[in-house]
mmCIF file of C-alpha atoms in Angstrom:
data_model
loop_
_atom_site.group_PDB
_atom_site.id
_atom_site.type_symbol
_atom_site.label_atom_id
_atom_site.label_comp_id
_atom_site.label_asym_id
_atom_site.label_seq_id
_atom_site.Cartn_x
_atom_site.Cartn_y
_atom_site.Cartn_z
ATOM 1 C CA MET M 1 174.432 42.817 61.373
ATOM 2 C CA SER M 2 176.063 44.054 64.467
ATOM 3 C CA TYR M 3 177.913 47.218 65.607
ATOM 4 C CA GLY M 4 181.251 47.539 67.541
ATOM 5 C CA PRO M 5 181.785 49.154 70.758
ATOM 6 C CA ASN M 6 182.809 52.483 69.009
ATOM 7 C CA SER M 7 179.437 52.731 67.681
ATOM 8 C CA PRO M 8 176.369 54.721 69.122
ATOM 9 C CA TYR M 9 174.198 51.686 68.136
ATOM 10 C CA PHE M 10 176.222 49.106 69.985
ATOM 11 C CA THR M 11 173.522 48.453 72.532
ATOM 12 C CA THR M 12 170.648 48.959 70.018
ATOM 13 C CA GLY M 13 169.035 45.680 68.860
ATOM 14 C CA VAL M 14 168.634 44.665 65.206
ATOM 15 C CA VAL M 15 165.346 43.441 63.853
ATOM 16 C CA SER M 16 165.239 40.649 61.358
ATOM 17 C CA ASP M 17 169.009 41.035 60.750
ATOM 18 C CA GLN M 18 168.206 44.006 58.531
ATOM 19 C CA PHE M 19 166.883 47.140 60.622
ATOM 20 C CA LEU M 20 168.033 48.855 63.767
ATOM 21 C CA ASP M 21 165.396 48.717 66.547
ATOM 22 C CA ILE M 22 164.495 51.817 68.642
ATOM 23 C CA MET M 23 167.790 53.549 69.677
ATOM 24 C CA VAL M 24 169.148 52.545 73.077
ATOM 25 C CA ASN M 25 171.338 55.423 74.510
ATOM 26 C CA ARG M 26 174.568 54.560 75.954
ATOM 27 C CA PRO M 27 174.697 56.899 79.046
ATOM 28 C CA LEU M 28 178.070 58.362 79.922
ATOM 29 C CA PRO M 29 178.363 59.232 83.681
ATOM 30 C CA LYS M 30 179.765 62.539 84.839
ATOM 31 C CA ASN M 31 183.336 62.230 85.805
ATOM 32 C CA PRO M 32 185.438 64.811 87.867
ATOM 33 C CA ASP M 33 188.016 64.633 84.983
ATOM 34 C CA ASP M 34 185.604 65.914 82.467
ATOM 35 C CA ILE M 35 186.583 69.329 81.048
ATOM 36 C CA TYR M 36 184.107 72.044 80.616
ATOM 37 C CA TRP M 37 184.626 73.682 77.216
ATOM 38 C CA GLU M 38 182.707 76.061 74.838
ATOM 39 C CA ILE M 39 182.492 74.983 71.322
ATOM 40 C CA THR M 40 184.633 77.106 69.074
ATOM 41 C CA GLY M 41 183.972 78.103 65.408
ATOM 42 C CA THR M 42 186.476 75.615 64.272
ATOM 43 C CA TYR M 43 184.035 72.885 65.516
ATOM 44 C CA HIS M 44 180.748 74.494 64.613
ATOM 45 C CA MET M 45 178.403 71.667 63.733
ATOM 46 C CA ARG M 46 181.432 69.294 63.357
ATOM 47 C CA PRO M 47 181.504 67.022 66.488
ATOM 48 C CA ASP M 48 183.329 64.410 64.206
ATOM 49 C CA MET M 49 186.357 66.866 63.949
ATOM 50 C CA LEU M 50 186.399 67.452 67.667
ATOM 51 C CA ALA M 51 186.302 63.768 68.315
ATOM 52 C CA TYR M 52 189.207 63.302 65.953
ATOM 53 C CA ASP M 53 191.346 65.809 67.546
ATOM 54 C CA LEU M 54 190.598 64.506 71.070
ATOM 55 C CA TYR M 55 190.401 60.843 70.744
ATOM 56 C CA SER M 56 191.998 60.243 67.175
ATOM 57 C CA ASP M 57 188.667 58.673 66.138
ATOM 58 C CA ALA M 58 186.112 60.848 64.334
ATOM 59 C CA GLY M 59 183.583 57.975 64.894
ATOM 60 C CA LEU M 60 183.417 58.872 68.465
ATOM 61 C CA TRP M 61 181.354 62.006 67.720
ATOM 62 C CA TRP M 62 178.245 60.687 69.518
ATOM 63 C CA VAL M 63 180.017 60.731 72.967
ATOM 64 C CA PHE M 64 179.420 64.476 73.339
ATOM 65 C CA ALA M 65 175.692 64.090 73.082
ATOM 66 C CA GLN M 66 175.741 61.179 75.451
ATOM 67 C CA ARG M 67 177.688 63.086 77.962
ATOM 68 C CA ASN M 68 175.573 66.462 77.475
ATOM 69 C CA PRO M 69 172.210 65.268 76.907
ATOM 70 C CA ASN M 70 170.470 68.467 78.133
ATOM 71 C CA ARG M 71 172.711 70.740 75.899
ATOM 72 C CA LEU M 72 173.036 68.488 72.892
ATOM 73 C CA GLN M 73 169.747 66.953 72.232
ATOM 74 C CA ASP M 74 170.654 66.883 68.479
ATOM 75 C CA PRO M 75 174.350 65.831 68.268
ATOM 76 C CA LEU M 76 174.860 67.773 65.156
ATOM 77 C CA PHE M 77 172.528 70.910 64.861
ATOM 78 C CA ASP M 78 173.029 71.747 68.650
ATOM 79 C CA PHE M 79 176.789 71.523 68.196
ATOM 80 C CA VAL M 80 177.277 75.155 67.688
ATOM 81 C CA THR M 81 179.756 77.870 68.615
ATOM 82 C CA GLY M 82 179.353 79.159 72.114
ATOM 83 C CA VAL M 83 177.506 76.174 73.596
ATOM 84 C CA GLY M 84 179.143 74.969 76.731
ATOM 85 C CA ILE M 85 179.777 71.212 77.062
ATOM 86 C CA TYR M 86 181.712 68.708 79.125
ATOM 87 C CA LEU M 87 184.349 66.654 77.346
ATOM 88 C CA PRO M 88 184.929 63.066 78.627
ATOM 89 C CA THR M 89 188.559 61.911 78.776
ATOM 90 C CA ARG M 90 189.698 58.886 76.761
ATOM 91 C CA THR M 91 190.160 57.057 80.147
ATOM 92 C CA THR M 92 186.450 57.549 80.765
ATOM 93 C CA LEU M 93 185.447 56.246 77.401
ATOM 94 C CA THR M 94 187.716 53.176 77.922
ATOM 95 C CA GLU M 95 186.290 52.565 81.519
ATOM 96 C CA THR M 96 182.615 53.061 80.318
ATOM 97 C CA TYR M 97 182.366 51.690 76.960
ATOM 98 C CA GLY M 98 185.666 49.648 76.487
ATOM 99 C CA ILE M 99 186.960 51.669 73.630
#
């Protein structure tokens, strides 16, 4: 069992080919191209929808929590209307994670 580079579990080990080990975060560095944005009602608790609209890949929902660890400790329940976060560009994702 292994996870691809688009997965938040890509760097997390697998135990006995059955279970994920303790989660290893995939830090996303700050970049001057990042855009500061406040979550709107459209994306309230829906990071997957925002990931799809920005990157054409709903599976990249986790990058928002990696880029904003102090604002989004829980990538779903902290993703609420009015919270300001930084949005990494697709170029940053490609350069950092190879995706």
